[in-house]
PDB file of C-alpha atoms in Angstrom:
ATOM      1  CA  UNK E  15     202.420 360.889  50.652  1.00 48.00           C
ATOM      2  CA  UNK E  16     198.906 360.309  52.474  1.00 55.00           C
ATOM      3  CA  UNK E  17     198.612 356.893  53.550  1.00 57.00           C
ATOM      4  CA  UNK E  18     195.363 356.947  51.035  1.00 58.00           C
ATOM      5  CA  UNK E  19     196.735 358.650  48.028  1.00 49.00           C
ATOM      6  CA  UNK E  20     194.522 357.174  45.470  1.00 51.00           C
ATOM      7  CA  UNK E  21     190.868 357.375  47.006  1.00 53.00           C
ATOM      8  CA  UNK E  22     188.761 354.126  46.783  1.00 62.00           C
ATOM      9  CA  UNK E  23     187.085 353.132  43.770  1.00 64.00           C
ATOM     10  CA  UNK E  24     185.671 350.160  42.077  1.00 62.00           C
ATOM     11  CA  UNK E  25     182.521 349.898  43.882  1.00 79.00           C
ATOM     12  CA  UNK E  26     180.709 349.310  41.270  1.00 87.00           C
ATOM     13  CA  UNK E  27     178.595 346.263  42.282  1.00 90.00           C
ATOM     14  CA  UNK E  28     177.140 348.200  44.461  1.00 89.00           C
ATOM     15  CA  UNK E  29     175.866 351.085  42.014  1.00 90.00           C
ATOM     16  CA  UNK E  30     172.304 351.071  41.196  1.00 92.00           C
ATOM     17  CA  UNK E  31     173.342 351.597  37.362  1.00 94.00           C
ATOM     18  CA  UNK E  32     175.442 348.474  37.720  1.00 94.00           C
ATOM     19  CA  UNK E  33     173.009 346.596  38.866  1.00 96.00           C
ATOM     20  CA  UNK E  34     170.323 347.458  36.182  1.00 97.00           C
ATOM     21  CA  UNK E  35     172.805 347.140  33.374  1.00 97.00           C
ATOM     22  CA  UNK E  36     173.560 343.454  34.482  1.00 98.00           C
ATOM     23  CA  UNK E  37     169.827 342.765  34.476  1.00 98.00           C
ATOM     24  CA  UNK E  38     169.495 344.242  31.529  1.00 98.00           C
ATOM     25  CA  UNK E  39     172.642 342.682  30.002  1.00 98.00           C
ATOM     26  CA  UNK E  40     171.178 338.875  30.924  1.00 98.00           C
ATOM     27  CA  UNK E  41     167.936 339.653  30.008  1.00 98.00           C
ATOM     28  CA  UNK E  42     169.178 340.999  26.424  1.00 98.00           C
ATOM     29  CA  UNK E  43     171.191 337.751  25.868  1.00 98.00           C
ATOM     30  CA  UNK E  44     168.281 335.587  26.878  1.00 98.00           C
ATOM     31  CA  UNK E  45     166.197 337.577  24.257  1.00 98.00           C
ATOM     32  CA  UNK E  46     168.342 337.256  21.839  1.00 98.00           C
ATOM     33  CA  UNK E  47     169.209 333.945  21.817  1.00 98.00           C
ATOM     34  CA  UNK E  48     165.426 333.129  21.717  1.00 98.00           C
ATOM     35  CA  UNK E  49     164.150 335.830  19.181  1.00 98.00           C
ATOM     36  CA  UNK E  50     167.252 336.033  16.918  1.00 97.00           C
ATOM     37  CA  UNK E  51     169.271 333.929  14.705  1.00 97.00           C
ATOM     38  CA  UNK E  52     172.575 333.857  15.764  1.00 96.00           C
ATOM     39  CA  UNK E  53     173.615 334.656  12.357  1.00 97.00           C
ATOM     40  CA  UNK E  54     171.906 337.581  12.332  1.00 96.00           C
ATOM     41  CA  UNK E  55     173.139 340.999  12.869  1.00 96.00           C
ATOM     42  CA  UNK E  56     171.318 342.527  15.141  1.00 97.00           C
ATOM     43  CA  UNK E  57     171.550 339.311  17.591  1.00 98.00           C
ATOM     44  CA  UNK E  58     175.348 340.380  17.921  1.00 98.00           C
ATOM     45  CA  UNK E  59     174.527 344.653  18.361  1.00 98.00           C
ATOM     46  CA  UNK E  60     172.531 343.635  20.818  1.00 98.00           C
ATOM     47  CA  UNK E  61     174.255 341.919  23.535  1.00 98.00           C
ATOM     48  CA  UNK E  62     177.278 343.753  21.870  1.00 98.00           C
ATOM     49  CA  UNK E  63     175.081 347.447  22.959  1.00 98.00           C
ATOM     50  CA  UNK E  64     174.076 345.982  26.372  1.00 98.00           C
ATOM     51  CA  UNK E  65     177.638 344.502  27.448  1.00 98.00           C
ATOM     52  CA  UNK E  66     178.933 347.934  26.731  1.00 97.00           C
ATOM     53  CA  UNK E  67     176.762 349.487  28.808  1.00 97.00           C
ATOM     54  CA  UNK E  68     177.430 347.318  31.613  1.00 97.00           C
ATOM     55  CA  UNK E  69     181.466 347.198  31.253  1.00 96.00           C
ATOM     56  CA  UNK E  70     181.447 350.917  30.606  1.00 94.00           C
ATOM     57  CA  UNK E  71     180.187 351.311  34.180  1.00 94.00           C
ATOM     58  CA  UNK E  72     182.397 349.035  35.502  1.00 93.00           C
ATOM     59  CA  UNK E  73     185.170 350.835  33.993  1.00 91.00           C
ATOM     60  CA  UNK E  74     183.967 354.459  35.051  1.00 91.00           C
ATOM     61  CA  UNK E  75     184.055 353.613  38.440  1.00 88.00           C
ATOM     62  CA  UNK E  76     187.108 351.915  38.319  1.00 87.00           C
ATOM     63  CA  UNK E  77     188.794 354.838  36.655  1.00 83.00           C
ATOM     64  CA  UNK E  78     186.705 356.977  39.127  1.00 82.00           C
ATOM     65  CA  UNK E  79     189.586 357.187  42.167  1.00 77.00           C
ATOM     66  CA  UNK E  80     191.989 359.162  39.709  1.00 81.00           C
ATOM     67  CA  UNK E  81     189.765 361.183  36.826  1.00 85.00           C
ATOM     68  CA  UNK E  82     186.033 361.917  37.269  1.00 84.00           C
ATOM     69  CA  UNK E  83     186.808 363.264  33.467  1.00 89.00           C
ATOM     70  CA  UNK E  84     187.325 359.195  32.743  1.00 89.00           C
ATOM     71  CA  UNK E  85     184.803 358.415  34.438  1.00 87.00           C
ATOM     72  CA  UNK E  86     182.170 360.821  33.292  1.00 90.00           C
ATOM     73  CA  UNK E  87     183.025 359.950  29.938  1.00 94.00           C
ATOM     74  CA  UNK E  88     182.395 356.211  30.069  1.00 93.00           C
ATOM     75  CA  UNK E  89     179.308 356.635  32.224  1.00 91.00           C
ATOM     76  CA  UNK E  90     178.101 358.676  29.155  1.00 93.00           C
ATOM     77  CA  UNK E  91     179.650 355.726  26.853  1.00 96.00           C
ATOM     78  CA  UNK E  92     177.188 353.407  28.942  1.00 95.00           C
ATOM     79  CA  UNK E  93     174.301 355.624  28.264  1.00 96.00           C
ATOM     80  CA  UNK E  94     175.042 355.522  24.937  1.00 97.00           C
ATOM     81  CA  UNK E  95     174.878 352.226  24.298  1.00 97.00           C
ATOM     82  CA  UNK E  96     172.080 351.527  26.645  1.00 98.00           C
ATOM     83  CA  UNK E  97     170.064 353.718  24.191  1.00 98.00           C
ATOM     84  CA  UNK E  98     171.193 352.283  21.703  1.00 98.00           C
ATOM     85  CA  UNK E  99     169.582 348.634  22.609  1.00 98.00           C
ATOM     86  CA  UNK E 100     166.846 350.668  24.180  1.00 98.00           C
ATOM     87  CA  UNK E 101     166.252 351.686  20.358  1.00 98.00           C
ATOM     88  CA  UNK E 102     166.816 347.959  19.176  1.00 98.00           C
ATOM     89  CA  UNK E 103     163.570 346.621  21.433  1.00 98.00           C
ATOM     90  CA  UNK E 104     161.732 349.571  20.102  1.00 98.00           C
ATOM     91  CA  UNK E 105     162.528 348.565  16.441  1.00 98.00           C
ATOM     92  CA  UNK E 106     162.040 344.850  17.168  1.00 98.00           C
ATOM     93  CA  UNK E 107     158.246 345.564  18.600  1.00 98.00           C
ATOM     94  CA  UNK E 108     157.853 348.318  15.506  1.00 98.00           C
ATOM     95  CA  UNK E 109     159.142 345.967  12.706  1.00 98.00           C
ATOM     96  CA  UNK E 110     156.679 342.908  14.155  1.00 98.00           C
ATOM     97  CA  UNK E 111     153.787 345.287  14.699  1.00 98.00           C
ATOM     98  CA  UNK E 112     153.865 344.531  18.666  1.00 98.00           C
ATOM     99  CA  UNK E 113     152.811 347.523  21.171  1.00 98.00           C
ATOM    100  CA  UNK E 114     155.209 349.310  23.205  1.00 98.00           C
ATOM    101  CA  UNK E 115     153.345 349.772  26.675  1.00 98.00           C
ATOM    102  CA  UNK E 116     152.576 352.829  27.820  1.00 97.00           C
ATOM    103  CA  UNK E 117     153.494 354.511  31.144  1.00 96.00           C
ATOM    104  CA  UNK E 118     150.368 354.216  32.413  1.00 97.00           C
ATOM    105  CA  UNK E 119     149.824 350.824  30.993  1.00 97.00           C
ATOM    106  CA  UNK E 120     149.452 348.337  34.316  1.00 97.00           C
ATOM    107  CA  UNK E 121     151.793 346.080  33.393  1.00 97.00           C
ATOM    108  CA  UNK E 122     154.631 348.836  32.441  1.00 97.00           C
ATOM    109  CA  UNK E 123     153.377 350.659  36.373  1.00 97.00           C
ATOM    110  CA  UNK E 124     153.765 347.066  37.821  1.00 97.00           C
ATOM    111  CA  UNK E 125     157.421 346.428  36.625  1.00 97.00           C
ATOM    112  CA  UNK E 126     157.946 349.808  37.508  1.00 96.00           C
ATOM    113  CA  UNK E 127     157.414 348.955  41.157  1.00 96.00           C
ATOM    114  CA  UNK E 128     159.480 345.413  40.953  1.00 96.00           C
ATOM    115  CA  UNK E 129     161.712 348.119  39.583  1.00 94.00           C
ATOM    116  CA  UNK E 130     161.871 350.187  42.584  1.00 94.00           C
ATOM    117  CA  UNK E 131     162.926 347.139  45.177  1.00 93.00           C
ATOM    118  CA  UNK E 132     166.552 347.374  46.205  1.00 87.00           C
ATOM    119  CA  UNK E 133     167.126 343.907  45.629  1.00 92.00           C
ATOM    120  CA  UNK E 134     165.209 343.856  42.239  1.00 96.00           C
ATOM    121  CA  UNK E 135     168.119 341.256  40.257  1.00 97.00           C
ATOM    122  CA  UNK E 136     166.987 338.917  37.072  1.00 98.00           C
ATOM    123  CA  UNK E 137     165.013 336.725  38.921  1.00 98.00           C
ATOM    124  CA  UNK E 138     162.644 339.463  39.891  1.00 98.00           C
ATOM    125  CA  UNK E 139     162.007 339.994  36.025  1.00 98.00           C
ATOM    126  CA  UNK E 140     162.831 336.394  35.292  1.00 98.00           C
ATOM    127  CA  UNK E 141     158.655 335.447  34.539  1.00 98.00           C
ATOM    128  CA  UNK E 142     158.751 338.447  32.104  1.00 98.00           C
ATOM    129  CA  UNK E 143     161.358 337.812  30.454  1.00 98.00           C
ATOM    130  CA  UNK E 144     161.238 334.284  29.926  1.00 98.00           C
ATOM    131  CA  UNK E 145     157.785 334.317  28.722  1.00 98.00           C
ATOM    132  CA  UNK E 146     156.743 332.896  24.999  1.00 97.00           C
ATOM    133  CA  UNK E 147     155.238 335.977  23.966  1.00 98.00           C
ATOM    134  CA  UNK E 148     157.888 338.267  22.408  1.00 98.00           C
ATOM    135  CA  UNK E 149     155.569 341.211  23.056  1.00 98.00           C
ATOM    136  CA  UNK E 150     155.708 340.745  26.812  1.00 98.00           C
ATOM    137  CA  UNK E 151     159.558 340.191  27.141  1.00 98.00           C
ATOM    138  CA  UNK E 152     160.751 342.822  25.065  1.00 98.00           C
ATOM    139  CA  UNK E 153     158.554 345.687  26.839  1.00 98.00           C
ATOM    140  CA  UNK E 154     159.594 343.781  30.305  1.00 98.00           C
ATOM    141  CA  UNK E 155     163.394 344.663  29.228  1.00 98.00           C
ATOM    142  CA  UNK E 156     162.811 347.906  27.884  1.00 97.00           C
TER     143      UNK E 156
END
């Protein structure tokens, strides 16, 4: 047998996907736990949507090294469910009769850029996030 049978796998922390699903995952718990009851539905789909979409990539690339069938699969999993809670923001902003920013909206072209940094992690989004106005946070995270 070849000394490396099984090709690596697993490097998923260092998979831009990863990386934006995590932010995405802390900043969805933050929001909820600020803008929901805890006893209310949606509060659990939430963070229930965007931990899927981060474990899903975890477990693609794990399962990467021995079926990119697996893997694809999940990775579509996480996209799933990532557009799933991208649909939740949407219908929070809708059902409160906040704007979704436009593309060419200067806020939505400035994340856009933080976006683009290599390094961008949770505290480059923290301000947005954590801000009072639920307008402002929930078109940061989407």
């Amino acid at each position: 047998m070849p000394e490396h049978f099984i090709p690596s796998h697993g490097g998923y922390k260092n998979l831009l996907s990863y990386k934006k699903s995590l932010i995405v995952y802390q900043a969805t718990v933050y929001f909820c736990d600020r803008f929901y009851k805890k006893s209310d539905r949606t509060y659990d789909q939430m963070i229930q949507a965007a931990r899927s979409g981060k474990q899903n990539i975890i477990e693609g690339s794990m399962a990467s090294a021995t079926s990119k069938e697996t893997e694809l699969k999940l990775t579509n999993v996480a996209r799933a469910s990532l557009e799933e809670l991208l649909e939740d923001y949407r219908d929070f902003l809708r059902n409160r009769k906040l704007q979704e920013w436009p593309k060419e909206h200067r806020y939505a072209k400035r994340l856009r850029d933080l976006n683009r940094k290599p390094d961008a992690d949770y505290e480059t989004f923290r301000k947005g996030i954590e801000t009072p106005e639920p307008e402002i946070s929930a078109n940061v995270i989407i």
